[in-house]
Short mmCIF file of C-alpha atoms in Angstrom, two decimals:
data_model
loop_
_atom_site.label_atom_id
_atom_site.label_comp_id
_atom_site.label_asym_id
_atom_site.label_seq_id
_atom_site.Cartn_x
_atom_site.Cartn_y
_atom_site.Cartn_z
CA MET A 232 91.06 101.90 170.54
CA ALA A 233 94.46 100.36 169.77
CA ILE A 234 94.07 96.53 169.79
CA GLN A 235 96.82 94.46 171.62
CA TRP A 236 96.72 90.75 172.38
CA PHE A 237 99.65 88.70 173.79
CA PRO A 238 98.44 85.84 176.04
CA GLY A 239 100.93 84.60 178.59
CA HIS A 240 101.60 81.26 176.96
CA MET A 241 102.99 83.00 173.91
CA THR A 242 106.14 84.08 175.74
CA SER A 243 107.09 80.44 176.42
CA ALA A 244 106.04 79.57 172.87
CA ARG A 245 108.51 82.12 171.47
CA LYS A 246 111.35 80.76 173.70
CA LYS A 247 110.66 77.25 172.64
CA ALA A 248 110.54 78.30 168.95
CA GLU A 249 113.88 80.04 169.28
CA GLU A 250 115.42 76.76 170.59
CA THR A 251 113.86 74.61 167.85
CA MET A 252 114.91 77.06 165.10
CA GLU A 253 118.53 76.00 165.64
CA PHE A 254 117.68 72.54 164.37
CA THR A 255 115.41 73.68 161.54
CA ASP A 256 116.22 73.91 157.85
CA ILE A 257 113.07 75.67 156.51
CA VAL A 258 110.66 78.04 158.23
CA ILE A 259 107.15 77.64 156.84
CA GLU A 260 105.29 80.81 157.73
CA VAL A 261 101.53 80.63 157.26
CA LEU A 262 99.91 84.03 156.54
CA ASP A 263 96.27 85.02 156.00
CA ALA A 264 96.06 85.81 152.24
CA ARG A 265 93.52 88.53 153.02
CA VAL A 266 96.02 90.42 155.27
CA PRO A 267 99.47 89.01 154.39
CA GLU A 268 101.61 91.72 155.93
CA ALA A 269 99.38 92.41 158.86
CA SER A 270 99.46 88.71 159.74
CA HIS A 271 103.26 88.58 159.44
CA ASN A 272 104.84 88.24 162.90
CA PRO A 273 108.03 90.31 163.05
CA MET A 274 109.36 87.99 165.79
CA ILE A 275 109.31 85.08 163.42
CA GLU A 276 111.32 87.08 160.92
CA ASP A 277 113.86 88.08 163.56
CA LEU A 278 114.31 84.44 164.63
CA ARG A 279 114.76 83.09 161.15
CA LEU A 280 117.13 85.83 159.99
CA TYR A 281 119.28 85.33 163.10
CA ARG A 282 119.59 81.63 162.23
CA GLN A 283 119.80 82.52 158.52
CA ARG A 284 116.98 80.13 157.62
CA PRO A 285 115.06 80.41 154.32
CA SER A 286 111.35 80.97 154.42
CA LEU A 287 108.37 79.42 152.61
CA LYS A 288 105.55 81.98 152.99
CA ILE A 289 102.14 80.37 152.52
CA LEU A 290 99.31 82.74 151.83
CA ASN A 291 96.56 80.54 153.16
CA LYS A 292 92.82 81.13 152.68
CA ALA A 293 93.63 82.30 149.16
CA ASP A 294 90.09 81.13 148.18
CA LEU A 295 88.73 83.93 150.38
CA ALA A 296 91.08 86.62 149.19
CA ASP A 297 91.01 88.95 146.16
CA PRO A 298 93.07 87.16 143.42
CA ALA A 299 94.60 90.36 142.08
CA ALA A 300 95.75 91.47 145.49
CA THR A 301 97.09 88.02 146.25
CA GLN A 302 99.17 88.02 143.06
CA ALA A 303 100.58 91.42 144.01
CA TRP A 304 101.63 90.05 147.37
CA LEU A 305 103.23 86.97 145.76
CA ASN A 306 105.25 89.25 143.54
CA HIS A 307 106.23 91.36 146.62
CA PHE A 308 107.40 88.46 148.72
CA ASN A 309 109.09 86.57 145.94
CA ARG A 310 111.43 89.52 145.35
CA GLN A 311 112.85 89.08 148.88
CA ASP A 312 116.04 87.14 149.49
CA GLY A 313 115.69 83.59 150.81
CA VAL A 314 111.90 83.73 150.46
CA LYS A 315 109.52 81.73 148.33
CA ALA A 316 105.77 82.59 148.50
CA VAL A 317 102.80 80.55 147.37
CA ALA A 318 99.06 81.05 147.62
CA LEU A 319 96.82 78.06 148.52
CA SER A 320 93.95 76.85 150.66
CA CYS A 321 95.02 74.40 153.31
CA LYS A 322 91.49 72.97 153.24
CA LYS A 323 92.35 71.52 149.84
CA PRO A 324 94.61 68.42 150.47
CA GLY A 325 96.05 68.71 146.96
CA ASP A 326 97.38 72.18 147.78
CA ALA A 327 99.03 71.06 151.04
CA LYS A 328 100.83 68.18 149.23
CA LYS A 329 102.87 70.75 147.24
CA ILE A 330 104.64 72.03 150.28
CA PRO A 331 107.39 69.40 150.83
CA GLY A 332 108.55 69.83 147.23
CA LEU A 333 108.65 73.67 147.60
CA CYS A 334 110.68 73.24 150.82
CA ARG A 335 113.08 70.90 149.09
CA SER A 336 113.80 73.58 146.49
CA LEU A 337 114.79 76.03 149.29
CA ALA A 338 117.14 73.48 150.92
CA PRO A 339 118.46 71.16 148.23
CA HIS A 340 121.33 70.03 150.51
CA ARG A 341 118.78 68.35 152.85
CA GLY A 342 116.14 65.61 152.36
CA THR A 343 117.96 62.31 152.57
CA ASN A 344 117.85 59.49 155.10
CA LEU A 345 121.16 60.70 156.53
CA LYS A 346 120.11 64.41 156.48
CA PRO A 347 116.35 64.69 156.69
CA LEU A 348 114.78 67.98 155.68
CA ARG A 349 113.61 69.63 158.92
CA MET A 350 110.67 71.93 158.49
CA MET A 351 109.01 74.16 161.06
CA ILE A 352 105.50 75.65 160.75
CA MET A 353 104.93 79.09 162.32
CA GLY A 354 102.42 81.87 162.17
CA ILE A 355 99.97 83.88 164.17
CA PRO A 356 96.78 82.31 165.59
CA ASN A 357 93.90 81.15 163.36
CA VAL A 358 95.71 81.28 159.96
CA GLY A 359 95.29 77.56 159.33
CA LYS A 360 98.45 75.91 160.63
CA SER A 361 96.59 73.03 162.24
CA THR A 362 94.50 72.49 159.10
CA LEU A 363 97.74 72.36 157.15
CA MET A 364 99.32 69.91 159.49
CA ASN A 365 96.28 67.59 159.27
CA ALA A 366 96.39 67.76 155.45
CA LEU A 367 100.18 67.07 155.25
CA LEU A 368 99.91 64.06 157.57
CA ASN A 369 96.62 62.93 156.03
CA ARG A 370 95.14 62.36 159.50
CA ARG A 371 93.74 64.54 162.30
CA ILE A 372 96.60 65.18 164.66
CA ALA A 373 96.20 68.92 165.33
CA LYS A 374 93.11 70.36 166.96
CA VAL A 375 91.28 72.88 164.71
CA GLY A 376 89.02 75.49 166.18
CA ASP A 377 87.06 78.68 165.35
CA GLU A 378 88.80 80.64 168.13
CA PRO A 379 92.38 81.77 167.92
CA ALA A 380 95.24 80.09 169.89
CA VAL A 381 93.91 76.57 170.00
CA THR A 382 97.36 75.01 169.75
CA LYS A 383 99.36 75.50 172.90
CA SER A 384 102.54 73.38 172.48
CA GLN A 385 104.99 72.21 169.86
CA GLN A 386 104.62 68.79 168.15
CA ARG A 387 107.14 67.06 165.89
CA PHE A 388 106.19 64.50 163.17
CA GLU A 389 107.87 62.47 160.52
CA LEU A 390 106.31 62.85 157.06
CA SER A 391 108.86 60.28 155.77
CA PRO A 392 112.38 59.14 156.64
CA GLN A 393 113.55 62.16 154.66
CA LEU A 394 111.15 64.77 155.98
CA THR A 395 110.28 66.02 159.51
CA ILE A 396 107.94 68.78 160.51
CA THR A 397 107.40 70.66 163.73
CA ASP A 398 104.07 72.36 164.42
CA THR A 399 104.20 75.39 166.70
CA PRO A 400 101.53 77.34 168.57
CA GLY A 401 100.20 80.53 167.06
CA MET A 402 102.30 83.46 168.16
CA MET A 403 101.47 87.13 168.34
CA TRP A 404 103.99 89.75 169.19
CA PRO A 405 104.05 91.97 172.27
CA LYS A 406 102.99 95.28 170.61
CA ILE A 407 101.13 95.69 167.38
CA LYS A 408 102.82 98.78 165.84
CA TYR A 409 100.09 100.02 163.51
CA GLU A 410 96.52 100.48 164.78
CA SER A 411 94.98 99.39 161.50
CA ASP A 412 96.86 96.11 161.74
CA GLY A 413 95.15 95.32 164.97
CA TYR A 414 91.81 95.98 163.37
CA MET A 415 92.52 93.92 160.26
CA LEU A 416 93.66 91.02 162.41
CA ALA A 417 90.60 91.23 164.62
CA ALA A 418 88.29 91.37 161.59
CA SER A 419 90.01 88.31 160.21
CA HIS A 420 89.58 86.50 163.57
CA ALA A 421 93.26 86.21 164.48
CA ILE A 422 92.77 87.93 167.86
CA GLY A 423 90.74 86.68 170.79
CA ARG A 424 87.37 88.33 171.25
CA ASN A 425 88.19 89.25 174.85
CA ALA A 426 90.65 91.79 173.44
CA VAL A 427 88.30 93.52 170.98
CA ILE A 428 84.97 95.30 170.79
CA ASP A 429 83.09 93.74 167.86
CA GLU A 430 81.17 96.89 166.97
CA GLU A 431 84.41 98.88 166.53
CA VAL A 432 86.01 96.16 164.48
CA ALA A 433 82.92 95.90 162.31
CA GLU A 434 82.87 99.69 161.80
CA PHE A 435 86.56 99.60 160.71
CA LEU A 436 85.84 96.72 158.28
CA ALA A 437 82.73 98.35 156.84
CA GLY A 438 84.81 101.50 156.09
CA ILE A 439 87.40 99.56 154.12
CA LEU A 440 84.82 97.57 152.20
CA LEU A 441 82.82 100.64 151.28
CA GLN A 442 85.96 102.15 149.77
CA ARG A 443 87.18 98.97 147.93
CA TYR A 444 84.36 96.54 147.43
CA PRO A 445 81.03 98.57 147.26
CA ALA A 446 79.65 96.27 144.60
CA LEU A 447 80.09 93.13 146.77
CA LEU A 448 78.25 94.95 149.62
CA GLN A 449 75.45 96.05 147.40
CA ALA A 450 75.04 92.53 146.00
CA ARG A 451 75.00 90.95 149.45
CA TYR A 452 72.76 93.35 151.31
CA LYS A 453 70.48 94.46 148.36
CA THR A 454 70.87 98.12 149.12
CA ASP A 455 72.48 101.13 147.55
CA VAL A 456 75.72 101.89 149.48
CA SER A 457 76.94 104.76 147.39
CA ASN A 458 76.19 107.50 149.92
CA MET A 459 76.78 105.46 153.06
CA ASP A 460 79.45 105.70 155.76
CA ALA A 461 80.39 102.70 157.99
CA ILE A 462 77.68 103.28 160.57
CA ASP A 463 75.01 103.69 157.87
CA LEU A 464 76.00 100.36 156.38
CA LEU A 465 75.93 98.46 159.64
CA GLU A 466 72.58 100.02 160.49
CA ALA A 467 71.17 99.01 157.05
CA VAL A 468 72.43 95.43 157.63
CA GLY A 469 70.89 95.24 161.04
CA LYS A 470 67.49 96.67 159.92
CA ARG A 471 67.35 94.44 156.93
CA ARG A 472 67.87 91.35 159.11
CA GLY A 473 65.54 92.51 161.85
CA TYR A 474 68.19 92.62 164.60
CA LEU A 475 66.12 94.65 167.04
CA LEU A 476 66.17 94.83 170.82
CA LYS A 477 63.02 95.25 173.00
CA GLY A 478 61.64 98.66 172.28
CA GLY A 479 62.66 98.64 168.60
CA GLU A 480 66.30 99.78 169.14
CA LEU A 481 68.83 98.23 166.71
CA ASP A 482 71.00 95.41 168.20
CA MET A 483 74.43 96.64 167.03
CA GLU A 484 76.32 93.87 168.78
CA LYS A 485 74.43 91.20 166.84
CA THR A 486 74.66 93.19 163.65
CA ALA A 487 78.42 93.64 164.05
CA MET A 488 79.00 89.89 164.53
CA ALA A 489 76.82 88.97 161.57
CA PHE A 490 78.73 91.41 159.37
CA LEU A 491 82.10 90.08 160.57
CA VAL A 492 80.99 86.46 159.94
CA ASP A 493 79.88 87.40 156.36
CA TYR A 494 83.43 88.64 155.75
CA ARG A 495 85.28 85.81 157.51
CA SER A 496 83.28 83.03 155.84
CA GLY A 497 83.64 84.51 152.37
CA THR A 498 79.91 85.12 152.01
CA LEU A 499 80.58 88.66 150.91
CA GLY A 500 82.94 87.49 148.19
CA ARG A 501 86.73 87.34 147.76
CA ILE A 502 88.17 90.26 149.66
CA SER A 503 91.61 91.49 150.65
CA LEU A 504 91.97 94.20 153.27
CA GLU A 505 95.45 95.30 152.15
CA THR A 506 97.70 95.36 149.15
CA PRO A 507 101.42 96.22 148.90
CA GLU A 508 100.37 99.62 147.58
CA SER A 509 97.85 100.30 150.37
CA ARG A 510 100.40 99.08 152.84
CA ALA A 511 103.00 101.55 151.61
CA ILE A 512 100.50 104.38 151.86
CA MET A 513 99.44 103.39 155.36
CA MET A 514 103.06 103.26 156.59
CA ALA A 515 103.91 106.55 154.98
CA GLU A 516 100.91 108.19 156.71
CA ALA A 517 101.84 106.61 160.06
CA GLN A 518 105.39 107.84 159.75
CA GLN A 519 104.15 111.33 158.90
CA GLN A 520 101.82 111.35 161.91
CA ALA A 521 104.69 110.20 164.16
CA LEU A 522 106.90 113.01 162.78
CA LEU A 523 104.23 115.61 163.42
CA ALA A 524 103.73 114.29 166.97
CA GLU A 525 107.42 114.46 167.63
CA GLU A 526 107.60 118.07 166.32
CA SER A 527 104.63 119.04 168.48
CA ALA A 528 106.30 117.48 171.50
CA GLU A 529 109.51 119.40 170.84
CA GLU A 530 107.54 122.64 170.45
CA ASP A 531 105.78 122.03 173.75
CA GLN A 532 109.09 121.46 175.49
CA SER A 533 110.56 124.67 173.95
CA THR A 534 107.69 126.75 175.35
CA ASP A 535 107.93 125.34 178.91
#
């Protein structure tokens, strides 16, 4: 099942962001360090490039991500023109305090009383923008929640006479191009639960973790995972925890949610679901599949 999620308020949020971008010097894009490219909204890139604004990409939740994968992503983003990327955890106030200085380095012509540096925080839902805002302002001004899309409107604040910052609602884009991106975002809790089936998302996540982090799974669930597939793993988790329905049948819904929470909370360990290398392979395979589908369609037309 392809996952898509674009609540109605996000259309107006995009329009408002487009208007504010004109009066912005730096776009701070908050990404999930576990899925940096999957959590990158192409609409944000289009808006900032149209206005020729530099970007500070923050790989947030770095404390939950695989350090080696995070470094590979930092290298990847820092090679791009007009982009500076850093990894941090917005839950650590000291990390958040680094951000104004990083923004100043991207716009050295701004940051005075006459020309304040105007920053704008953007990103998809549930990547930590509100937590970042609270840390920057050293007070709770943005509502933080466990469900995506808590913030619904823009807010502008003065950090100092030389610095202003605009917080924006989390924005998805109308169509997620790659199916695996939808599942990675759902696994990382960036998509509302009404748009996903938890058991399918958990099965997708289990498949990735069996390939890349079998040792972490084995340590957490105290079971040999070497000959398991995704369903085997989830069933083992459910049985070990006693998630049974009346009659002794396994409660797969409860099992799936428990497995997802173990990943989201970092209980499984520091995990990244994609790397620049895995991303390139995924895109090449998707392009090949699209090409084969196009050739098949042409063949069907020729035989009609």
